[in-house]
PDB file of C-alpha atoms in Angstrom:
ATOM      1  CA  MET A  18       0.693   9.588 -10.812  1.00  0.00           C
ATOM      2  CA  ILE A  19      -1.869   8.215  -8.393  1.00  0.00           C
ATOM      3  CA  PHE A  20      -4.900  10.418  -7.850  1.00  0.00           C
ATOM      4  CA  VAL A  21      -6.670   9.968  -4.516  1.00  0.00           C
ATOM      5  CA  VAL A  22     -10.193  11.420  -4.429  1.00  0.00           C
ATOM      6  CA  LEU A  23     -12.132  12.032  -1.221  1.00  0.00           C
ATOM      7  CA  GLY A  24     -14.897  14.203  -2.630  1.00  0.00           C
ATOM      8  CA  THR A  25     -16.523  17.019  -0.698  1.00  0.00           C
ATOM      9  CA  HIS A  26     -18.432  15.218   2.077  1.00  0.00           C
ATOM     10  CA  GLU A  27     -18.171  17.149   5.332  1.00  0.00           C
ATOM     11  CA  LEU A  28     -17.006  14.171   7.411  1.00  0.00           C
ATOM     12  CA  GLN A  29     -13.329  13.195   7.615  1.00  0.00           C
ATOM     13  CA  PHE A  30     -11.829  10.235   5.715  1.00  0.00           C
ATOM     14  CA  LYS A  31      -8.382  10.145   7.312  1.00  0.00           C
ATOM     15  CA  ARG A  32      -8.277   6.335   7.388  1.00  0.00           C
ATOM     16  CA  LEU A  33      -7.647   6.132   3.635  1.00  0.00           C
ATOM     17  CA  LEU A  34      -5.064   8.935   3.602  1.00  0.00           C
ATOM     18  CA  ALA A  35      -3.141   7.436   6.526  1.00  0.00           C
ATOM     19  CA  GLU A  36      -2.885   4.110   4.698  1.00  0.00           C
ATOM     20  CA  VAL A  37      -1.796   5.690   1.391  1.00  0.00           C
ATOM     21  CA  GLU A  38       0.787   7.809   3.220  1.00  0.00           C
ATOM     22  CA  ARG A  39       2.092   4.771   5.119  1.00  0.00           C
ATOM     23  CA  LEU A  40       2.614   2.838   1.873  1.00  0.00           C
ATOM     24  CA  LYS A  41       4.289   5.826   0.200  1.00  0.00           C
ATOM     25  CA  LYS A  42       6.704   6.255   3.132  1.00  0.00           C
ATOM     26  CA  ALA A  43       7.426   2.509   3.151  1.00  0.00           C
ATOM     27  CA  GLY A  44       8.370   2.667  -0.535  1.00  0.00           C
ATOM     28  CA  VAL A  45       5.521   0.387  -1.619  1.00  0.00           C
ATOM     29  CA  ILE A  46       4.126   3.265  -3.682  1.00  0.00           C
ATOM     30  CA  GLN A  47       6.740   4.854  -5.932  1.00  0.00           C
ATOM     31  CA  GLU A  48       4.489   7.176  -7.955  1.00  0.00           C
ATOM     32  CA  ASP A  49       3.680  10.767  -7.071  1.00  0.00           C
ATOM     33  CA  ILE A  50       0.395  11.040  -5.197  1.00  0.00           C
ATOM     34  CA  VAL A  51      -2.031  13.925  -5.600  1.00  0.00           C
ATOM     35  CA  VAL A  52      -4.965  14.019  -3.196  1.00  0.00           C
ATOM     36  CA  GLN A  53      -8.225  15.908  -3.567  1.00  0.00           C
ATOM     37  CA  ASN A  54      -8.980  15.843   0.148  1.00  0.00           C
ATOM     38  CA  GLY A  55     -12.039  18.091   0.401  1.00  0.00           C
ATOM     39  CA  ASN A  56     -13.015  18.606   4.037  1.00  0.00           C
ATOM     40  CA  THR A  57     -10.585  15.995   5.372  1.00  0.00           C
ATOM     41  CA  SER A  58      -7.833  17.805   7.248  1.00  0.00           C
ATOM     42  CA  PHE A  59      -4.518  16.012   6.821  1.00  0.00           C
ATOM     43  CA  GLU A  60      -0.867  17.020   6.736  1.00  0.00           C
ATOM     44  CA  SER A  61       1.766  15.069   4.850  1.00  0.00           C
ATOM     45  CA  ASP A  62       5.268  15.559   3.536  1.00  0.00           C
ATOM     46  CA  VAL A  63       4.797  12.857   0.853  1.00  0.00           C
ATOM     47  CA  LEU A  64       1.296  13.580  -0.465  1.00  0.00           C
ATOM     48  CA  THR A  65       0.295  16.643  -2.497  1.00  0.00           C
ATOM     49  CA  LEU A  66      -2.951  17.779  -0.898  1.00  0.00           C
ATOM     50  CA  LYS A  67      -5.548  19.878  -2.727  1.00  0.00           C
ATOM     51  CA  PRO A  68      -8.697  20.372  -0.638  1.00  0.00           C
ATOM     52  CA  PHE A  69     -10.914  21.815  -3.381  1.00  0.00           C
ATOM     53  CA  VAL A  70     -10.192  22.178  -7.080  1.00  0.00           C
ATOM     54  CA  THR A  71     -12.045  23.557 -10.070  1.00  0.00           C
ATOM     55  CA  TYR A  72     -13.914  21.259 -12.432  1.00  0.00           C
ATOM     56  CA  ASP A  73     -11.201  21.742 -15.076  1.00  0.00           C
ATOM     57  CA  GLU A  74      -8.393  20.951 -12.622  1.00  0.00           C
ATOM     58  CA  MET A  75     -10.241  17.872 -11.372  1.00  0.00           C
ATOM     59  CA  ASP A  76     -10.763  16.709 -14.952  1.00  0.00           C
ATOM     60  CA  ALA A  77      -7.053  17.217 -15.712  1.00  0.00           C
ATOM     61  CA  LEU A  78      -6.015  15.278 -12.590  1.00  0.00           C
ATOM     62  CA  PHE A  79      -8.210  12.342 -13.613  1.00  0.00           C
ATOM     63  CA  ASP A  80      -6.643  12.473 -17.085  1.00  0.00           C
ATOM     64  CA  GLN A  81      -3.077  12.490 -15.715  1.00  0.00           C
ATOM     65  CA  ALA A  82      -3.636   9.639 -13.263  1.00  0.00           C
ATOM     66  CA  ASP A  83      -2.362   6.130 -13.923  1.00  0.00           C
ATOM     67  CA  LEU A  84      -4.490   4.888 -11.010  1.00  0.00           C
ATOM     68  CA  VAL A  85      -7.401   6.416  -9.108  1.00  0.00           C
ATOM     69  CA  ILE A  86      -7.970   5.551  -5.464  1.00  0.00           C
ATOM     70  CA  THR A  87     -11.292   7.024  -4.445  1.00  0.00           C
ATOM     71  CA  HIS A  88     -14.026   7.102  -1.872  1.00  0.00           C
ATOM     72  CA  ALA A  89     -17.016   5.207  -3.231  1.00  0.00           C
ATOM     73  CA  GLY A  90     -18.899   8.263  -4.363  1.00  0.00           C
ATOM     74  CA  THR A  91     -20.844   7.689  -7.571  1.00  0.00           C
ATOM     75  CA  GLY A  92     -19.423  10.727  -9.378  1.00  0.00           C
ATOM     76  CA  SER A  93     -15.818   9.985  -8.495  1.00  0.00           C
ATOM     77  CA  VAL A  94     -15.999   6.316  -9.434  1.00  0.00           C
ATOM     78  CA  THR A  95     -17.885   6.824 -12.692  1.00  0.00           C
ATOM     79  CA  THR A  96     -15.677   9.727 -13.795  1.00  0.00           C
ATOM     80  CA  ALA A  97     -12.576   7.560 -13.396  1.00  0.00           C
ATOM     81  CA  LEU A  98     -14.219   4.628 -15.186  1.00  0.00           C
ATOM     82  CA  LYS A  99     -15.428   6.785 -18.087  1.00  0.00           C
ATOM     83  CA  LYS A 100     -11.832   7.945 -18.529  1.00  0.00           C
ATOM     84  CA  GLY A 101     -10.640   4.324 -18.669  1.00  0.00           C
ATOM     85  CA  LYS A 102      -8.736   4.462 -15.383  1.00  0.00           C
ATOM     86  CA  LYS A 103      -8.097   1.557 -13.059  1.00  0.00           C
ATOM     87  CA  VAL A 104      -9.954   2.257  -9.833  1.00  0.00           C
ATOM     88  CA  ILE A 105      -9.559   1.192  -6.236  1.00  0.00           C
ATOM     89  CA  ALA A 106     -12.671   2.258  -4.316  1.00  0.00           C
ATOM     90  CA  ALA A 107     -12.906   2.553  -0.547  1.00  0.00           C
ATOM     91  CA  ALA A 108     -16.218   3.039   1.231  1.00  0.00           C
ATOM     92  CA  ARG A 109     -16.558   5.732   3.824  1.00  0.00           C
ATOM     93  CA  LEU A 110     -17.999   3.842   6.785  1.00  0.00           C
ATOM     94  CA  LYS A 111     -20.519   5.001   9.357  1.00  0.00           C
ATOM     95  CA  GLU A 112     -18.784   3.095  12.177  1.00  0.00           C
ATOM     96  CA  TYR A 113     -15.685   5.288  11.746  1.00  0.00           C
ATOM     97  CA  GLY A 114     -17.705   8.511  11.489  1.00  0.00           C
ATOM     98  CA  GLU A 115     -16.773   8.878   7.810  1.00  0.00           C
ATOM     99  CA  HIS A 116     -20.365   9.022   6.540  1.00  0.00           C
ATOM    100  CA  ASN A 117     -23.958   9.120   7.788  1.00  0.00           C
ATOM    101  CA  ASP A 118     -24.702   5.593   6.570  1.00  0.00           C
ATOM    102  CA  ASP A 119     -23.062   2.746   4.658  1.00  0.00           C
ATOM    103  CA  HIS A 120     -24.590   3.321   1.213  1.00  0.00           C
ATOM    104  CA  GLN A 121     -21.112   3.411  -0.340  1.00  0.00           C
ATOM    105  CA  LEU A 122     -20.805  -0.328   0.387  1.00  0.00           C
ATOM    106  CA  GLU A 123     -23.799  -0.925  -1.897  1.00  0.00           C
ATOM    107  CA  LEU A 124     -22.210   1.085  -4.708  1.00  0.00           C
ATOM    108  CA  ILE A 125     -18.966  -0.863  -4.396  1.00  0.00           C
ATOM    109  CA  GLU A 126     -20.881  -4.153  -4.541  1.00  0.00           C
ATOM    110  CA  VAL A 127     -22.525  -3.179  -7.843  1.00  0.00           C
ATOM    111  CA  PHE A 128     -19.230  -2.109  -9.453  1.00  0.00           C
ATOM    112  CA  LEU A 129     -17.425  -5.199  -8.149  1.00  0.00           C
ATOM    113  CA  GLU A 130     -20.092  -7.524  -9.562  1.00  0.00           C
ATOM    114  CA  GLN A 131     -19.579  -5.936 -12.970  1.00  0.00           C
ATOM    115  CA  GLY A 132     -15.790  -6.227 -12.704  1.00  0.00           C
ATOM    116  CA  TYR A 133     -15.153  -2.485 -13.004  1.00  0.00           C
ATOM    117  CA  ILE A 134     -13.181  -1.818  -9.809  1.00  0.00           C
ATOM    118  CA  LEU A 135     -10.940  -3.178  -7.110  1.00  0.00           C
ATOM    119  CA  ASN A 136     -11.995  -2.618  -3.509  1.00  0.00           C
ATOM    120  CA  TRP A 137     -10.127  -1.659  -0.360  1.00  0.00           C
ATOM    121  CA  GLY A 138     -12.581  -2.949   2.214  1.00  0.00           C
ATOM    122  CA  LYS A 139     -12.590  -3.100   5.982  1.00  0.00           C
ATOM    123  CA  GLY A 140      -9.847  -5.465   7.119  1.00  0.00           C
ATOM    124  CA  ASP A 141      -8.138  -5.512   3.694  1.00  0.00           C
ATOM    125  CA  ASP A 142      -4.507  -4.545   3.254  1.00  0.00           C
ATOM    126  CA  LEU A 143      -4.224  -1.760   0.669  1.00  0.00           C
ATOM    127  CA  GLU A 144      -0.793  -3.085  -0.302  1.00  0.00           C
ATOM    128  CA  ASP A 145      -2.405  -6.381  -1.354  1.00  0.00           C
ATOM    129  CA  VAL A 146      -4.986  -4.520  -3.430  1.00  0.00           C
ATOM    130  CA  LEU A 147      -2.253  -2.429  -5.084  1.00  0.00           C
ATOM    131  CA  HIS A 148      -0.459  -5.637  -6.125  1.00  0.00           C
ATOM    132  CA  GLN A 149      -3.600  -6.622  -8.071  1.00  0.00           C
ATOM    133  CA  VAL A 150      -3.636  -3.430 -10.173  1.00  0.00           C
ATOM    134  CA  ASP A 151      -1.157  -4.497 -12.874  1.00  0.00           C
ATOM    135  CA  SER A 152      -3.039  -7.689 -13.710  1.00  0.00           C
ATOM    136  CA  PHE A 153      -6.509  -6.113 -13.312  1.00  0.00           C
ATOM    137  CA  ASN A 154      -8.226  -5.617 -16.676  1.00  0.00           C
ATOM    138  CA  PRO A 155     -11.693  -4.161 -16.180  1.00  0.00           C
ATOM    139  CA  PRO A 156     -14.158  -4.162 -19.068  1.00  0.00           C
ATOM    140  CA  PRO A 157     -14.882  -0.835 -20.761  1.00  0.00           C
ATOM    141  CA  PHE A 158     -17.347   1.092 -18.627  1.00  0.00           C
ATOM    142  CA  GLN A 159     -20.954   0.973 -19.786  1.00  0.00           C
ATOM    143  CA  SER A 160     -23.168   3.535 -18.122  1.00  0.00           C
ATOM    144  CA  GLY A 161     -26.794   2.611 -17.557  1.00  0.00           C
ATOM    145  CA  LYS A 162     -27.857   6.068 -18.754  1.00  0.00           C
ATOM    146  CA  THR A 163     -29.219   4.959 -22.146  1.00  0.00           C
ATOM    147  CA  GLN A 164     -31.274   2.149 -20.620  1.00  0.00           C
ATOM    148  CA  MET A 165     -32.599   4.503 -17.921  1.00  0.00           C
ATOM    149  CA  ILE A 166     -33.698   7.079 -20.502  1.00  0.00           C
ATOM    150  CA  GLN A 167     -35.447   4.356 -22.509  1.00  0.00           C
ATOM    151  CA  LEU A 168     -37.263   3.111 -19.396  1.00  0.00           C
ATOM    152  CA  ILE A 169     -38.489   6.628 -18.685  1.00  0.00           C
ATOM    153  CA  LYS A 170     -39.610   7.145 -22.307  1.00  0.00           C
ATOM    154  CA  ASP A 171     -41.447   3.808 -22.252  1.00  0.00           C
ATOM    155  CA  PHE A 172     -43.146   4.720 -18.988  1.00  0.00           C
ATOM    156  CA  ILE A 173     -44.254   8.136 -20.305  1.00  0.00           C
ATOM    157  CA  GLU A 174     -45.562   6.659 -23.557  1.00  0.00           C
ATOM    158  CA  LYS A 175     -47.639   4.074 -21.670  1.00  0.00           C
ATOM    159  CA  SER A 176     -49.150   6.678 -19.331  1.00  0.00           C
TER     160      SER A 176
END
């Protein structure tokens, strides 16, 4: 199953859903597709749409997924990575009215540099990115949490 995550941002992210639906209808994507679409209104006869789900249901969907295609929200990306999932991230872009700014591009850049994700960027063909999934072997995810806590402890001790 492919799990598509749009998060809960109030602005629409139809661009990603239209592309996933197109590839499903064309037969490029064979797997079932479950979408957590939040506030993005979308109707489809080939995608299973779930606007809002409980934490437990969200956790179960991440667990069941063979691939996660997600907006570049920190929580969505890191949850998938912590669960050892292959991730394709797509930034919500200000120019399309999908977000208030382009901070998601910065997040994608960091995760790309570390080799954790694949990216569906502006002008990219999602089909091409999907063809990279099988041969993509990201390193195990290492959160920066431990280092951040140590930095804070060091700062407090020096104060």
